[in-house]
Amino acid sequence: MTTLLLNSLAAALYLLTGAYLIWTLLQGREPHRRHLLIAVAVALVVHGIGVYQLVALPRAIELGFFRVSSLLFWVINAVVLLSSLRKPLHNLFILLLPLSALGIIASLLGRNASGHPLVLDYTLASHVLLSILAYSLLTIATLQALLLAWQNHQLKHRHPTGRVRLLPPLQTMEALLFELLWAGHLALTLSIISGFVFLDDLFAQHLAHKTVFSLAAWVIYSVLLGGRHYLGWRGYTAIRWTLGGFLLLMLAYFGSKLVLELILGAV
């Protein structure tokens, strides 16, 4: 009951804060940044306690499809919140807060048991943490790319509405995107290395799908960052490569879980 109450409260707080943010932006006004971050922080604390009760087991964690989604949204929101103290990333909450609420609701209502709780030692824990951090950072980069695409579209078609003017300049938005991509690429690199070092066989049947798609995503992000550094890639080219890399990464992290837990598990 406590788990249900805490997670329901967190979802409600995310929705209320998201509604406030969207309403102020529709009015063409900048939301009160301090109030917004405090509201998100409160929701994040409640969500953190709730998701801990969902996934934590004695010396193990339960990472079923929907529960890991809720955990990832918590990490993503925490990273954006902390980053927003110094960088203009708080506009990403327009997308994040409603999605986080949906993730929490799904974790409560969806089929959650993976049947195989993950027993953690320090080596496996480090790999899991790096993987979650990499996915979170690259998810934030993808949301930033979507916001940048919308901003580009509005400016290109000469529709600079009040909402567009509330965003940082295009150059700042693009610089933030590549900062996130570099950080996410580093975390993904360390995650892949730790997997090869600490796991017995990354190309075993139950891991091969995840390994192949993770390596493919790493290549896409590497090409994108190389293109930025040597060829000055920007704009829609950077956006398309960012979205392509994230699609592969999402297939790596969630593709096998979707098939094994929700499709085959329901048969």
CSV table of C-alpha atoms in Angstrom, one decimal:
chain,number,residue,atom,x,y,z
A,1,MET,CA,0.0,0.0,0.0
A,2,THR,CA,2.8,2.4,0.8
A,3,THR,CA,4.5,1.6,-2.5
A,4,LEU,CA,1.3,2.3,-4.4
A,5,LEU,CA,0.7,5.5,-2.5
A,6,LEU,CA,4.2,6.9,-3.0
A,7,ASN,CA,4.3,6.1,-6.6
A,8,SER,CA,0.8,7.5,-7.2
A,9,LEU,CA,1.7,10.7,-5.4
A,10,ALA,CA,4.9,11.0,-7.5
A,11,ALA,CA,2.9,10.6,-10.7
A,12,ALA,CA,0.4,13.2,-9.5
A,13,LEU,CA,3.2,15.7,-8.6
A,14,TYR,CA,4.9,15.2,-12.0
A,15,LEU,CA,1.6,15.8,-13.8
A,16,LEU,CA,0.8,18.9,-11.8
A,17,THR,CA,4.2,20.4,-12.3
A,18,GLY,CA,4.1,19.5,-16.0
A,19,ALA,CA,0.7,21.2,-16.3
A,20,TYR,CA,2.1,24.3,-14.7
A,21,LEU,CA,5.1,24.4,-17.0
A,22,ILE,CA,3.0,23.8,-20.1
A,23,TRP,CA,0.4,26.4,-19.1
A,24,THR,CA,3.0,29.1,-18.5
A,25,LEU,CA,4.7,28.4,-21.8
A,26,LEU,CA,1.3,28.5,-23.7
A,27,GLN,CA,0.9,31.9,-22.1
A,28,GLY,CA,4.2,32.9,-23.6
A,29,ARG,CA,5.7,33.4,-20.2
A,30,GLU,CA,8.9,32.0,-18.7
A,31,PRO,CA,8.1,29.7,-15.7
A,32,HIS,CA,9.5,30.7,-12.4
A,33,ARG,CA,12.6,28.6,-12.6
A,34,ARG,CA,13.3,28.3,-8.8
A,35,HIS,CA,9.7,27.2,-8.1
A,36,LEU,CA,9.8,24.7,-11.0
A,37,LEU,CA,13.0,23.1,-9.8
A,38,ILE,CA,11.8,22.9,-6.2
A,39,ALA,CA,8.5,21.2,-7.4
A,40,VAL,CA,10.5,18.7,-9.5
A,41,ALA,CA,12.9,18.1,-6.6
A,42,VAL,CA,9.9,17.2,-4.3
A,43,ALA,CA,8.4,14.9,-6.9
A,44,LEU,CA,11.8,13.3,-7.4
A,45,VAL,CA,12.3,12.5,-3.7
A,46,VAL,CA,8.9,10.9,-3.5
A,47,HIS,CA,9.5,9.0,-6.8
A,48,GLY,CA,12.9,7.9,-5.6
A,49,ILE,CA,11.5,6.3,-2.4
A,50,GLY,CA,8.7,4.7,-4.4
A,51,VAL,CA,10.8,3.2,-7.1
A,52,TYR,CA,13.3,1.9,-4.5
A,53,GLN,CA,10.5,-0.1,-3.0
A,54,LEU,CA,9.6,-1.4,-6.4
A,55,VAL,CA,13.0,-2.6,-7.5
A,56,ALA,CA,15.1,-3.2,-4.4
A,57,LEU,CA,15.4,-6.8,-3.1
A,58,PRO,CA,17.8,-8.1,-0.5
A,59,ARG,CA,21.2,-8.1,-2.4
A,60,ALA,CA,19.4,-8.0,-5.7
A,61,ILE,CA,17.2,-5.7,-7.9
A,62,GLU,CA,14.1,-6.5,-9.9
A,63,LEU,CA,14.5,-5.0,-13.3
A,64,GLY,CA,11.2,-6.0,-15.0
A,65,PHE,CA,10.3,-4.0,-18.2
A,66,PHE,CA,8.1,-1.4,-16.6
A,67,ARG,CA,10.0,-1.1,-13.3
A,68,VAL,CA,13.2,-0.4,-15.1
A,69,SER,CA,11.4,2.3,-17.1
A,70,SER,CA,10.3,4.0,-13.9
A,71,LEU,CA,13.9,3.8,-12.5
A,72,LEU,CA,15.3,5.3,-15.7
A,73,PHE,CA,12.9,8.2,-15.6
A,74,TRP,CA,14.0,8.9,-12.0
A,75,VAL,CA,17.6,8.9,-13.0
A,76,ILE,CA,16.9,11.1,-16.1
A,77,ASN,CA,14.9,13.6,-14.1
A,78,ALA,CA,17.6,13.7,-11.4
A,79,VAL,CA,20.3,14.4,-14.0
A,80,VAL,CA,18.2,17.1,-15.7
A,81,LEU,CA,17.4,18.7,-12.4
A,82,LEU,CA,21.0,18.9,-11.3
A,83,SER,CA,22.2,20.1,-14.7
A,84,SER,CA,19.5,22.8,-14.7
A,85,LEU,CA,21.2,24.4,-11.7
A,86,ARG,CA,23.9,25.6,-14.2
A,87,LYS,CA,22.6,24.9,-17.7
A,88,PRO,CA,19.3,26.0,-19.3
A,89,LEU,CA,17.9,22.5,-19.5
A,90,HIS,CA,14.7,22.9,-17.5
A,91,ASN,CA,12.6,23.2,-20.7
A,92,LEU,CA,13.2,19.5,-21.2
A,93,PHE,CA,10.7,18.9,-18.3
A,94,ILE,CA,8.0,19.8,-20.8
A,95,LEU,CA,8.5,16.3,-22.3
A,96,LEU,CA,9.9,14.5,-19.3
A,97,LEU,CA,7.3,15.1,-16.6
A,98,PRO,CA,4.3,13.7,-18.5
A,99,LEU,CA,6.4,10.7,-19.7
A,100,SER,CA,7.6,10.1,-16.2
A,101,ALA,CA,4.1,10.0,-14.8
A,102,LEU,CA,3.2,7.5,-17.5
A,103,GLY,CA,6.2,5.4,-16.7
A,104,ILE,CA,5.2,5.3,-13.0
A,105,ILE,CA,1.6,4.4,-13.8
A,106,ALA,CA,2.9,1.6,-16.1
A,107,SER,CA,5.2,0.3,-13.4
A,108,LEU,CA,2.2,0.0,-11.1
A,109,LEU,CA,-0.3,-1.5,-13.5
A,110,GLY,CA,1.9,-3.4,-16.0
A,111,ARG,CA,3.3,-6.9,-16.0
A,112,ASN,CA,6.5,-6.4,-14.0
A,113,ALA,CA,8.0,-9.6,-12.8
A,114,SER,CA,11.0,-10.6,-14.9
A,115,GLY,CA,11.3,-13.9,-13.0
A,116,HIS,CA,15.0,-13.4,-12.7
A,117,PRO,CA,16.0,-10.8,-10.0
A,118,LEU,CA,19.5,-9.6,-10.7
A,119,VAL,CA,21.9,-10.5,-7.9
A,120,LEU,CA,24.5,-7.8,-7.6
A,121,ASP,CA,28.1,-7.9,-6.7
A,122,TYR,CA,30.3,-4.8,-7.1
A,123,THR,CA,31.4,-5.7,-10.6
A,124,LEU,CA,27.9,-6.2,-12.0
A,125,ALA,CA,26.6,-3.2,-10.0
A,126,SER,CA,29.2,-1.0,-11.7
A,127,HIS,CA,28.2,-2.3,-15.1
A,128,VAL,CA,24.4,-1.8,-14.4
A,129,LEU,CA,25.0,1.8,-13.0
A,130,LEU,CA,27.1,2.8,-16.0
A,131,SER,CA,24.5,1.4,-18.4
A,132,ILE,CA,21.7,3.3,-16.7
A,133,LEU,CA,23.7,6.5,-16.7
A,134,ALA,CA,24.6,6.1,-20.4
A,135,TYR,CA,21.0,5.5,-21.3
A,136,SER,CA,19.8,8.4,-19.2
A,137,LEU,CA,22.3,10.9,-20.6
A,138,LEU,CA,21.6,9.8,-24.2
A,139,THR,CA,17.8,10.0,-23.6
A,140,ILE,CA,18.3,13.6,-22.4
A,141,ALA,CA,20.4,14.3,-25.5
A,142,THR,CA,17.6,12.9,-27.6
A,143,LEU,CA,15.0,15.1,-26.0
A,144,GLN,CA,17.3,18.0,-26.5
A,145,ALA,CA,17.6,17.1,-30.2
A,146,LEU,CA,13.8,17.0,-30.5
A,147,LEU,CA,13.5,20.4,-28.9
A,148,LEU,CA,16.2,21.7,-31.2
A,149,ALA,CA,14.4,20.3,-34.2
A,150,TRP,CA,11.2,22.1,-33.2
A,151,GLN,CA,13.2,25.3,-32.6
A,152,ASN,CA,14.9,24.9,-36.0
A,153,HIS,CA,11.6,24.3,-37.8
A,154,GLN,CA,10.0,27.4,-36.2
A,155,LEU,CA,12.9,29.7,-37.1
A,156,LYS,CA,13.3,28.3,-40.6
A,157,HIS,CA,9.6,28.8,-41.4
A,158,ARG,CA,9.6,32.2,-39.9
A,159,HIS,CA,7.2,31.4,-37.0
A,160,PRO,CA,9.2,32.7,-34.0
A,161,THR,CA,6.3,32.5,-31.6
A,162,GLY,CA,6.6,33.6,-28.0
A,163,ARG,CA,7.3,30.0,-26.9
A,164,VAL,CA,10.4,29.8,-29.2
A,165,ARG,CA,11.7,33.0,-27.8
A,166,LEU,CA,11.7,31.5,-24.4
A,167,LEU,CA,14.3,28.9,-25.5
A,168,PRO,CA,18.0,29.7,-25.3
A,169,PRO,CA,19.6,30.8,-28.6
A,170,LEU,CA,20.1,28.1,-31.3
A,171,GLN,CA,23.9,28.0,-30.8
A,172,THR,CA,23.4,27.4,-27.1
A,173,MET,CA,20.9,24.6,-27.6
A,174,GLU,CA,23.2,22.9,-30.1
A,175,ALA,CA,26.2,23.2,-27.7
A,176,LEU,CA,24.1,21.7,-24.9
A,177,LEU,CA,23.2,18.8,-27.2
A,178,PHE,CA,26.8,17.9,-28.0
A,179,GLU,CA,27.8,18.3,-24.3
A,180,LEU,CA,25.2,15.7,-23.5
A,181,LEU,CA,26.3,13.5,-26.4
A,182,TRP,CA,29.9,13.5,-25.3
A,183,ALA,CA,28.9,12.7,-21.7
A,184,GLY,CA,26.6,9.9,-22.8
A,185,HIS,CA,29.1,8.5,-25.3
A,186,LEU,CA,31.7,8.3,-22.5
A,187,ALA,CA,29.3,6.5,-20.2
A,188,LEU,CA,28.3,4.1,-23.0
A,189,THR,CA,31.9,3.4,-23.7
A,190,LEU,CA,32.7,2.6,-20.1
A,191,SER,CA,29.5,0.5,-19.9
A,192,ILE,CA,30.5,-1.6,-22.9
A,193,ILE,CA,34.1,-2.0,-21.6
A,194,SER,CA,32.8,-3.0,-18.2
A,195,GLY,CA,30.5,-5.6,-19.8
A,196,PHE,CA,33.4,-7.2,-21.7
A,197,VAL,CA,35.5,-7.2,-18.5
A,198,PHE,CA,33.0,-8.3,-15.9
A,199,LEU,CA,30.5,-10.5,-17.8
A,200,ASP,CA,31.3,-14.0,-18.9
A,201,ASP,CA,30.1,-13.9,-22.5
A,202,LEU,CA,28.5,-10.8,-24.0
A,203,PHE,CA,27.6,-12.7,-27.1
A,204,ALA,CA,25.7,-15.5,-25.2
A,205,GLN,CA,22.2,-16.0,-26.5
A,206,HIS,CA,20.4,-13.9,-23.9
A,207,LEU,CA,22.9,-11.0,-24.3
A,208,ALA,CA,23.8,-11.1,-28.0
A,209,HIS,CA,20.9,-8.8,-29.0
A,210,LYS,CA,21.8,-6.2,-26.4
A,211,THR,CA,25.5,-6.3,-27.2
A,212,VAL,CA,25.1,-6.0,-31.0
A,213,PHE,CA,22.7,-3.1,-30.8
A,214,SER,CA,24.7,-1.3,-28.1
A,215,LEU,CA,27.9,-1.6,-30.2
A,216,ALA,CA,25.9,-0.3,-33.3
A,217,ALA,CA,24.7,2.7,-31.2
A,218,TRP,CA,28.2,3.3,-30.0
A,219,VAL,CA,29.4,3.4,-33.7
A,220,ILE,CA,26.6,5.9,-34.6
A,221,TYR,CA,27.4,8.2,-31.8
A,222,SER,CA,31.1,8.0,-32.5
A,223,VAL,CA,30.6,8.9,-36.2
A,224,LEU,CA,28.3,11.8,-35.1
A,225,LEU,CA,30.9,13.2,-32.7
A,226,GLY,CA,33.7,12.7,-35.2
A,227,GLY,CA,31.6,14.5,-37.8
A,228,ARG,CA,31.0,17.3,-35.4
A,229,HIS,CA,34.7,17.7,-34.6
A,230,TYR,CA,36.2,17.3,-38.0
A,231,LEU,CA,33.4,18.4,-40.4
A,232,GLY,CA,31.3,20.8,-38.3
A,233,TRP,CA,28.1,18.7,-38.4
A,234,ARG,CA,25.2,20.6,-36.9
A,235,GLY,CA,21.4,21.2,-37.4
A,236,TYR,CA,19.3,18.5,-38.9
A,237,THR,CA,22.3,16.3,-39.6
A,238,ALA,CA,23.2,16.1,-35.9
A,239,ILE,CA,19.5,15.7,-35.0
A,240,ARG,CA,19.0,12.7,-37.4
A,241,TRP,CA,22.2,10.9,-36.2
A,242,THR,CA,21.2,11.5,-32.6
A,243,LEU,CA,17.8,10.0,-33.2
A,244,GLY,CA,19.3,7.1,-35.1
A,245,GLY,CA,21.7,6.2,-32.3
A,246,PHE,CA,19.0,6.4,-29.7
A,247,LEU,CA,16.7,4.1,-31.7
A,248,LEU,CA,19.5,1.5,-31.7
A,249,LEU,CA,20.2,2.0,-28.0
A,250,MET,CA,16.5,1.7,-27.1
A,251,LEU,CA,16.4,-1.6,-29.0
A,252,ALA,CA,19.4,-2.7,-27.1
A,253,TYR,CA,18.0,-1.8,-23.7
A,254,PHE,CA,14.3,-2.6,-24.1
A,255,GLY,CA,14.0,-4.8,-27.3
A,256,SER,CA,14.8,-8.1,-25.6
A,257,LYS,CA,12.9,-7.3,-22.5
A,258,LEU,CA,9.8,-6.5,-24.5
A,259,VAL,CA,9.9,-9.8,-26.4
A,260,LEU,CA,11.0,-12.0,-23.4
A,261,GLU,CA,8.8,-10.5,-20.7
A,262,LEU,CA,5.7,-9.1,-22.4
A,263,ILE,CA,5.3,-11.1,-25.5
A,264,LEU,CA,6.7,-14.6,-24.8
A,265,GLY,CA,6.0,-14.2,-21.1
A,266,ALA,CA,2.3,-13.7,-21.8
A,267,VAL,CA,2.1,-16.9,-24.0
